Amino acid sequence: MPVRFPAKLVPGDLIAITAPSSGVPAHLHPRLDLAIANLKARGYRVYEGRCLREQYKNQSASPLLRAEELTFCLTEPEIKAVMPPWGGDLAIELLELLDFQMFAQAAPKWFTGFSDLSTLHFPLTTLSGWATVHGPNLMDLAARAPDATTQAIWRVLEGERGERLEQQSSAAFQPGENQWGPASDAAFNLTEKTRWKHLDGVTASACFQGRLIGGCLDIIARLAGTPFGHLPHFAQRNNEEGIILYFENVEMGPCELTRALFSLRLQGWFTHLNGILIGRSAGPNNDDASQHQYIDALRAALGDLTIPVIYDVDIGHIPPQMTLVNGASAAVTFTAEGGCLTQQL
């Protein structure tokens, strides 16, 4: 099944906002309103779903209502993009309620975001053949003055089909997850110098290319071995080009991270890969060097691979993050000066 790219967004297009995982509680409605206002300022029309402005037991609504609304948003011809406010925890409840074969017959549209939304990105690409956007959530786009790395999402969504888009590693990152608080139009607080690193600690440069696929490791490691997370099958379909796998850790400590990575290894996820990109980890680490640490987890599961493994990349919960298109042909360049990702839409 070839990967199909949605049409580029143009002013006047209708963007749907629904929360297939966590909804937006009342105290963050001002942030959501600013994000919606920014979409309208770019010339887009906005459809607000019913599963959006409520939050109860980590859900915007019941699984059935969330699945029904998401199905409508993904299949309604007038809607050209679906931009959830953010991820959450329980999108996995929807998988058995969604018809990915039906989506495979429908015209693709942009589905954006990260975190728990990887639950949906992965099968939309591997089962339905849609290119999807792993990148800033809608709530990240409410900032009054967003950074250049975050803003790059619009270069993807509004880019011409066939265009090659280049993104450079960020200059600096925020050393923690988002804490907007009352400053509802705040951007990220980028204070720490960004430095991509090669896992072997020696290699000073690397170049590799392949088809991108990945997401939040906490999520995709639980999809592995199910019909919704069959990466080896996707890799076999793209064996001539090869695969670039990317992921990031949000909550797992070093030992749990090791178990997750070895689970993928034992299921054949690390064969047919041309390279691996790993985002900055938001998970807990051990300060005690005599205990298993984050870097030990990476080395234990990935250290003997004969492909480039680059970590601390601009991906995931420690912002800012690049916009990665699942299913896109991509090339990565890594040097001591930084990294570069080029994707063809």
Tab-separated table of C-alpha atoms in Angstrom:
chain	number	residue	atom	x	y	z
A	1	MET	CA	0.000	0.000	0.000
A	2	PRO	CA	1.602	3.298	-1.048
A	3	VAL	CA	1.610	6.161	1.438
A	4	ARG	CA	-0.862	8.855	0.387
A	5	PHE	CA	-0.332	12.515	1.232
A	6	PRO	CA	-3.214	14.889	1.962
A	7	ALA	CA	-3.620	18.014	-0.109
A	8	LYS	CA	-1.896	21.110	1.217
A	9	LEU	CA	-3.979	23.382	3.413
A	10	VAL	CA	-5.104	26.676	1.898
A	11	PRO	CA	-7.053	29.595	3.394
A	12	GLY	CA	-10.734	28.794	3.590
A	13	ASP	CA	-10.153	25.113	4.393
A	14	LEU	CA	-12.076	23.614	7.304
A	15	ILE	CA	-10.037	22.266	10.249
A	16	ALA	CA	-11.750	20.013	12.788
A	17	ILE	CA	-10.804	20.068	16.464
A	18	THR	CA	-11.764	17.020	18.476
A	19	ALA	CA	-10.122	15.339	21.462
A	20	PRO	CA	-9.882	11.579	20.853
A	21	SER	CA	-8.040	11.171	24.151
A	22	SER	CA	-8.023	13.842	26.882
A	23	GLY	CA	-10.297	16.850	26.723
A	24	VAL	CA	-9.476	20.417	27.707
A	25	PRO	CA	-10.538	21.370	31.262
A	26	ALA	CA	-12.206	24.731	31.853
A	27	HIS	CA	-9.140	26.490	33.269
A	28	LEU	CA	-7.293	25.926	29.949
A	29	HIS	CA	-10.146	27.020	27.686
A	30	PRO	CA	-8.465	30.437	27.240
A	31	ARG	CA	-5.411	28.673	25.798
A	32	LEU	CA	-7.620	26.618	23.486
A	33	ASP	CA	-9.479	29.757	22.378
A	34	LEU	CA	-6.187	31.429	21.484
A	35	ALA	CA	-5.125	28.407	19.430
A	36	ILE	CA	-8.441	28.487	17.559
A	37	ALA	CA	-8.103	32.239	17.023
A	38	ASN	CA	-4.651	31.671	15.524
A	39	LEU	CA	-6.086	29.126	13.072
A	40	LYS	CA	-8.720	31.635	12.007
A	41	ALA	CA	-6.083	34.350	11.678
A	42	ARG	CA	-4.320	32.120	9.127
A	43	GLY	CA	-7.557	32.069	7.129
A	44	TYR	CA	-8.966	28.696	8.185
A	45	ARG	CA	-12.490	27.840	9.191
A	46	VAL	CA	-12.833	25.761	12.371
A	47	TYR	CA	-15.226	22.979	13.323
A	48	GLU	CA	-15.367	22.275	17.073
A	49	GLY	CA	-16.375	18.770	18.029
A	50	ARG	CA	-18.467	17.860	21.037
A	51	CYS	CA	-15.586	15.791	22.444
A	52	LEU	CA	-13.343	18.706	23.323
A	53	ARG	CA	-14.081	21.043	26.236
A	54	GLU	CA	-14.802	18.448	28.948
A	55	GLN	CA	-12.472	16.207	30.938
A	56	TYR	CA	-13.604	13.367	33.204
A	57	LYS	CA	-11.602	10.287	34.192
A	58	ASN	CA	-8.872	11.222	31.676
A	59	GLN	CA	-11.334	11.320	28.763
A	60	SER	CA	-13.091	13.998	26.746
A	61	ALA	CA	-16.120	11.686	26.400
A	62	SER	CA	-16.966	7.985	26.298
A	63	PRO	CA	-14.906	5.793	23.938
A	64	LEU	CA	-17.891	5.322	21.633
A	65	LEU	CA	-18.579	9.059	21.315
A	66	ARG	CA	-14.913	9.820	20.755
A	67	ALA	CA	-14.657	7.134	18.074
A	68	GLU	CA	-17.819	8.294	16.320
A	69	GLU	CA	-16.684	11.902	16.245
A	70	LEU	CA	-13.169	11.053	15.099
A	71	THR	CA	-14.582	8.859	12.325
A	72	PHE	CA	-16.775	11.744	11.163
A	73	CYS	CA	-13.843	14.163	11.200
A	74	LEU	CA	-11.595	11.775	9.276
A	75	THR	CA	-14.183	10.974	6.591
A	76	GLU	CA	-16.201	14.184	6.116
A	77	PRO	CA	-14.996	15.505	2.716
A	78	GLU	CA	-15.290	19.179	3.694
A	79	ILE	CA	-12.853	18.734	6.597
A	80	LYS	CA	-9.258	19.002	5.369
A	81	ALA	CA	-7.340	18.515	8.648
A	82	VAL	CA	-7.960	17.160	12.143
A	83	MET	CA	-5.964	18.899	14.877
A	84	PRO	CA	-6.634	17.536	18.388
A	85	PRO	CA	-5.760	19.892	21.235
A	86	TRP	CA	-3.255	17.377	22.640
A	87	GLY	CA	-2.831	13.717	23.531
A	88	GLY	CA	-3.659	12.208	26.904
A	89	ASP	CA	-3.857	8.630	28.139
A	90	LEU	CA	-6.701	6.539	26.734
A	91	ALA	CA	-6.784	6.783	22.950
A	92	ILE	CA	-6.135	3.026	22.914
A	93	GLU	CA	-9.808	2.539	23.846
A	94	LEU	CA	-10.749	3.692	20.335
A	95	LEU	CA	-8.738	1.263	18.230
A	96	GLU	CA	-11.315	-1.526	18.086
A	97	LEU	CA	-14.025	1.047	17.345
A	98	LEU	CA	-12.322	2.566	14.287
A	99	ASP	CA	-12.419	1.147	10.751
A	100	PHE	CA	-8.917	1.647	9.365
A	101	GLN	CA	-9.824	-0.236	6.176
A	102	MET	CA	-12.566	2.325	5.572
A	103	PHE	CA	-10.026	5.106	6.118
A	104	ALA	CA	-7.810	3.379	3.534
A	105	GLN	CA	-10.575	3.938	0.971
A	106	ALA	CA	-11.136	7.575	1.959
A	107	ALA	CA	-9.190	10.607	0.789
A	108	PRO	CA	-6.431	11.286	3.341
A	109	LYS	CA	-6.386	14.463	5.397
A	110	TRP	CA	-3.836	15.819	7.832
A	111	PHE	CA	-3.986	14.398	11.355
A	112	THR	CA	-1.605	16.215	13.689
A	113	GLY	CA	-0.152	16.072	17.187
A	114	PHE	CA	1.965	13.836	19.394
A	115	SER	CA	2.017	11.907	22.693
A	116	ASP	CA	-1.058	9.645	23.055
A	117	LEU	CA	-2.049	10.571	19.507
A	118	SER	CA	0.668	8.140	18.369
A	119	THR	CA	-1.980	5.500	19.109
A	120	LEU	CA	-3.818	6.791	16.028
A	121	HIS	CA	-0.924	8.003	13.891
A	122	PHE	CA	0.639	4.571	13.698
A	123	PRO	CA	-2.297	2.579	12.257
A	124	LEU	CA	-3.427	5.502	10.081
A	125	THR	CA	-0.051	5.239	8.336
A	126	THR	CA	0.637	1.496	8.457
A	127	LEU	CA	-2.940	0.246	7.897
A	128	SER	CA	-4.704	3.095	6.088
A	129	GLY	CA	-1.733	4.438	4.138
A	130	TRP	CA	-2.115	8.052	5.300
A	131	ALA	CA	0.834	10.352	5.847
A	132	THR	CA	0.285	11.894	9.290
A	133	VAL	CA	2.015	14.701	11.183
A	134	HIS	CA	3.849	13.969	14.424
A	135	GLY	CA	4.608	17.435	15.719
A	136	PRO	CA	3.311	20.266	17.867
A	137	ASN	CA	-0.139	19.852	19.349
A	138	LEU	CA	-2.787	22.486	18.670
A	139	MET	CA	-2.365	23.850	22.211
A	140	ASP	CA	1.310	24.501	21.413
A	141	LEU	CA	0.188	26.751	18.559
A	142	ALA	CA	-1.568	29.202	20.870
A	143	ALA	CA	1.660	31.044	21.662
A	144	ARG	CA	1.851	34.742	20.861
A	145	ALA	CA	5.409	34.377	19.535
A	146	PRO	CA	6.182	30.711	18.762
A	147	ASP	CA	9.732	29.573	18.090
A	148	ALA	CA	10.885	28.683	14.579
A	149	THR	CA	11.011	24.926	15.232
A	150	THR	CA	7.367	24.870	16.329
A	151	GLN	CA	6.296	27.137	13.473
A	152	ALA	CA	7.718	24.670	10.951
A	153	ILE	CA	4.515	22.646	11.185
A	154	TRP	CA	2.920	25.171	8.819
A	155	ARG	CA	5.633	24.589	6.231
A	156	VAL	CA	4.513	20.957	6.181
A	157	LEU	CA	0.746	21.468	6.305
A	158	GLU	CA	0.825	24.246	3.703
A	159	GLY	CA	3.657	22.842	1.588
A	160	GLU	CA	3.285	21.792	-2.028
A	161	ARG	CA	3.085	18.068	-2.728
A	162	GLY	CA	6.446	16.793	-3.911
A	163	GLU	CA	8.274	19.606	-2.131
A	164	ARG	CA	11.374	18.783	-0.066
A	165	LEU	CA	11.364	20.538	3.298
A	166	GLU	CA	14.431	20.960	5.457
A	167	GLN	CA	14.418	21.460	9.230
A	168	GLN	CA	17.496	22.191	11.322
A	169	SER	CA	17.962	21.156	14.943
A	170	SER	CA	16.806	23.810	17.380
A	171	ALA	CA	19.232	26.244	18.987
A	172	ALA	CA	17.876	25.631	22.503
A	173	PHE	CA	15.265	23.576	24.335
A	174	GLN	CA	13.065	23.817	27.406
A	175	PRO	CA	14.305	21.502	30.190
A	176	GLY	CA	10.835	20.343	31.201
A	177	GLU	CA	7.331	19.743	29.924
A	178	ASN	CA	4.834	22.519	29.274
A	179	GLN	CA	3.616	24.468	32.301
A	180	TRP	CA	1.542	27.261	30.826
A	181	GLY	CA	-0.333	28.206	33.980
A	182	PRO	CA	-2.099	31.577	33.774
A	183	ALA	CA	0.165	32.765	30.933
A	184	SER	CA	-2.177	31.327	28.334
A	185	ASP	CA	-0.358	32.769	25.291
A	186	ALA	CA	3.132	31.857	26.511
A	187	ALA	CA	5.661	30.210	24.217
A	188	PHE	CA	8.278	27.710	25.350
A	189	ASN	CA	11.067	28.823	27.677
A	190	LEU	CA	14.068	27.682	25.632
A	191	THR	CA	17.100	27.996	27.897
A	192	GLU	CA	19.304	24.912	27.358
A	193	LYS	CA	21.581	24.424	24.355
A	194	THR	CA	20.406	21.698	21.994
A	195	ARG	CA	22.938	19.006	21.146
A	196	TRP	CA	22.065	15.856	19.235
A	197	LYS	CA	24.285	12.910	20.222
A	198	HIS	CA	25.350	9.630	18.650
A	199	LEU	CA	24.769	6.631	20.910
A	200	ASP	CA	28.265	5.232	20.449
A	201	GLY	CA	29.709	8.487	21.796
A	202	VAL	CA	32.377	8.437	19.099
A	203	THR	CA	30.828	8.943	15.673
A	204	ALA	CA	31.090	12.608	14.751
A	205	SER	CA	28.873	12.567	11.681
A	206	ALA	CA	26.301	10.378	10.005
A	207	CYS	CA	23.930	10.499	7.040
A	208	PHE	CA	21.055	8.114	6.402
A	209	GLN	CA	17.706	8.069	4.696
A	210	GLY	CA	14.494	6.068	4.633
A	211	ARG	CA	10.772	6.264	5.256
A	212	LEU	CA	9.792	7.826	8.600
A	213	ILE	CA	7.615	6.047	11.132
A	214	GLY	CA	7.406	6.291	14.916
A	215	GLY	CA	5.898	8.152	17.841
A	216	CYS	CA	5.758	8.164	21.621
A	217	LEU	CA	7.487	4.977	22.804
A	218	ASP	CA	5.189	4.616	25.804
A	219	ILE	CA	2.388	4.180	23.254
A	220	ILE	CA	3.865	2.364	20.276
A	221	ALA	CA	5.573	-0.246	22.468
A	222	ARG	CA	2.076	-1.274	23.587
A	223	LEU	CA	0.810	-1.428	20.011
A	224	ALA	CA	3.648	-3.743	18.984
A	225	GLY	CA	2.480	-7.295	18.379
A	226	THR	CA	-1.100	-6.162	17.687
A	227	PRO	CA	-2.713	-5.522	14.288
A	228	PHE	CA	-2.330	-1.797	15.000
A	229	GLY	CA	1.440	-1.824	15.480
A	230	HIS	CA	3.005	-4.192	12.968
A	231	LEU	CA	6.164	-2.295	12.061
A	232	PRO	CA	7.970	-5.317	10.481
A	233	HIS	CA	5.119	-5.606	7.969
A	234	PHE	CA	5.403	-1.894	7.108
A	235	ALA	CA	9.180	-2.269	6.828
A	236	GLN	CA	8.856	-5.217	4.439
A	237	ARG	CA	6.591	-3.144	2.185
A	238	ASN	CA	9.282	-0.456	2.108
A	239	ASN	CA	12.351	-2.698	2.109
A	240	GLU	CA	13.917	-1.075	-0.932
A	241	GLU	CA	13.952	2.334	0.717
A	242	GLY	CA	14.377	1.232	4.322
A	243	ILE	CA	12.953	2.753	7.481
A	244	ILE	CA	13.929	5.543	9.867
A	245	LEU	CA	12.345	4.737	13.221
A	246	TYR	CA	11.878	7.609	15.658
A	247	PHE	CA	10.534	7.647	19.200
A	248	GLU	CA	10.678	9.441	22.539
A	249	ASN	CA	10.089	8.419	26.145
A	250	VAL	CA	7.733	10.419	28.351
A	251	GLU	CA	7.133	8.444	31.565
A	252	MET	CA	9.193	5.253	31.658
A	253	GLY	CA	12.105	4.899	34.074
A	254	PRO	CA	15.322	3.225	32.888
A	255	CYS	CA	14.356	-0.372	33.651
A	256	GLU	CA	10.878	-0.065	32.154
A	257	LEU	CA	12.402	1.671	29.137
A	258	THR	CA	14.816	-1.240	28.731
A	259	ARG	CA	11.938	-3.711	28.836
A	260	ALA	CA	9.982	-1.719	26.243
A	261	LEU	CA	12.940	-1.512	23.875
A	262	PHE	CA	13.784	-5.195	24.231
A	263	SER	CA	10.152	-6.058	23.526
A	264	LEU	CA	10.447	-4.216	20.217
A	265	ARG	CA	13.807	-5.831	19.541
A	266	LEU	CA	12.412	-9.320	20.112
A	267	GLN	CA	9.540	-8.555	17.727
A	268	GLY	CA	11.911	-7.617	14.924
A	269	TRP	CA	11.402	-3.865	14.999
A	270	PHE	CA	15.093	-3.049	14.640
A	271	THR	CA	15.663	-4.993	11.425
A	272	HIS	CA	15.274	-3.276	8.038
A	273	LEU	CA	16.155	0.044	9.705
A	274	ASN	CA	18.548	2.578	8.221
A	275	GLY	CA	18.710	4.672	11.383
A	276	ILE	CA	16.987	5.570	14.648
A	277	LEU	CA	16.133	9.040	16.010
A	278	ILE	CA	15.376	9.324	19.736
A	279	GLY	CA	13.844	12.441	21.255
A	280	ARG	CA	14.871	14.037	24.522
A	281	SER	CA	13.554	11.906	27.385
A	282	ALA	CA	10.963	13.299	29.782
A	283	GLY	CA	10.995	10.140	31.882
A	284	PRO	CA	12.584	9.756	35.326
A	285	ASN	CA	16.254	8.878	35.532
A	286	ASN	CA	18.561	7.600	38.281
A	287	ASP	CA	21.183	10.008	39.614
A	288	ASP	CA	23.088	7.109	41.182
A	289	ALA	CA	25.644	5.898	38.635
A	290	SER	CA	25.601	2.458	40.266
A	291	GLN	CA	21.951	2.073	39.188
A	292	HIS	CA	20.554	1.393	35.711
A	293	GLN	CA	20.236	4.781	33.992
A	294	TYR	CA	18.570	6.161	30.872
A	295	ILE	CA	21.688	5.896	28.719
A	296	ASP	CA	22.180	2.306	29.936
A	297	ALA	CA	18.697	1.450	28.656
A	298	LEU	CA	19.518	2.805	25.201
A	299	ARG	CA	22.869	1.031	25.058
A	300	ALA	CA	21.483	-2.271	26.324
A	301	ALA	CA	18.824	-2.530	23.602
A	302	LEU	CA	20.383	-0.541	20.751
A	303	GLY	CA	24.132	-0.371	21.395
A	304	ASP	CA	25.078	-3.285	19.151
A	305	LEU	CA	23.064	-2.153	16.117
A	306	THR	CA	25.127	-1.376	13.032
A	307	ILE	CA	23.049	1.672	12.093
A	308	PRO	CA	23.223	5.279	13.333
A	309	VAL	CA	21.329	5.825	16.580
A	310	ILE	CA	20.964	9.544	17.334
A	311	TYR	CA	19.437	10.702	20.627
A	312	ASP	CA	18.430	13.979	22.303
A	313	VAL	CA	16.766	14.926	19.014
A	314	ASP	CA	14.018	17.589	18.815
A	315	ILE	CA	11.155	15.108	19.176
A	316	GLY	CA	8.494	14.804	21.853
A	317	HIS	CA	7.585	16.125	25.272
A	318	ILE	CA	10.703	18.238	25.933
A	319	PRO	CA	10.130	21.111	23.494
A	320	PRO	CA	10.572	22.366	20.909
A	321	GLN	CA	10.054	19.581	18.427
A	322	MET	CA	10.381	19.142	14.719
A	323	THR	CA	7.430	18.225	12.540
A	324	LEU	CA	7.881	14.660	11.311
A	325	VAL	CA	5.630	13.162	8.657
A	326	ASN	CA	4.901	9.492	9.189
A	327	GLY	CA	5.325	7.775	5.845
A	328	ALA	CA	7.484	10.468	4.264
A	329	SER	CA	10.779	9.747	2.546
A	330	ALA	CA	13.401	11.505	4.647
A	331	ALA	CA	17.120	12.103	4.978
A	332	VAL	CA	19.004	12.837	8.200
A	333	THR	CA	22.377	14.508	8.531
A	334	PHE	CA	24.146	14.544	11.902
A	335	THR	CA	27.339	16.435	12.750
A	336	ALA	CA	28.916	17.984	15.802
A	337	GLU	CA	27.332	21.290	14.747
A	338	GLY	CA	23.799	19.923	14.798
A	339	GLY	CA	21.278	17.890	12.873
A	340	CYS	CA	19.195	18.319	9.763
A	341	LEU	CA	16.025	16.509	8.661
A	342	THR	CA	14.790	16.731	5.082
A	343	GLN	CA	11.416	15.272	4.114
A	344	GLN	CA	9.646	14.928	0.792
A	345	LEU	CA	5.915	15.534	0.915
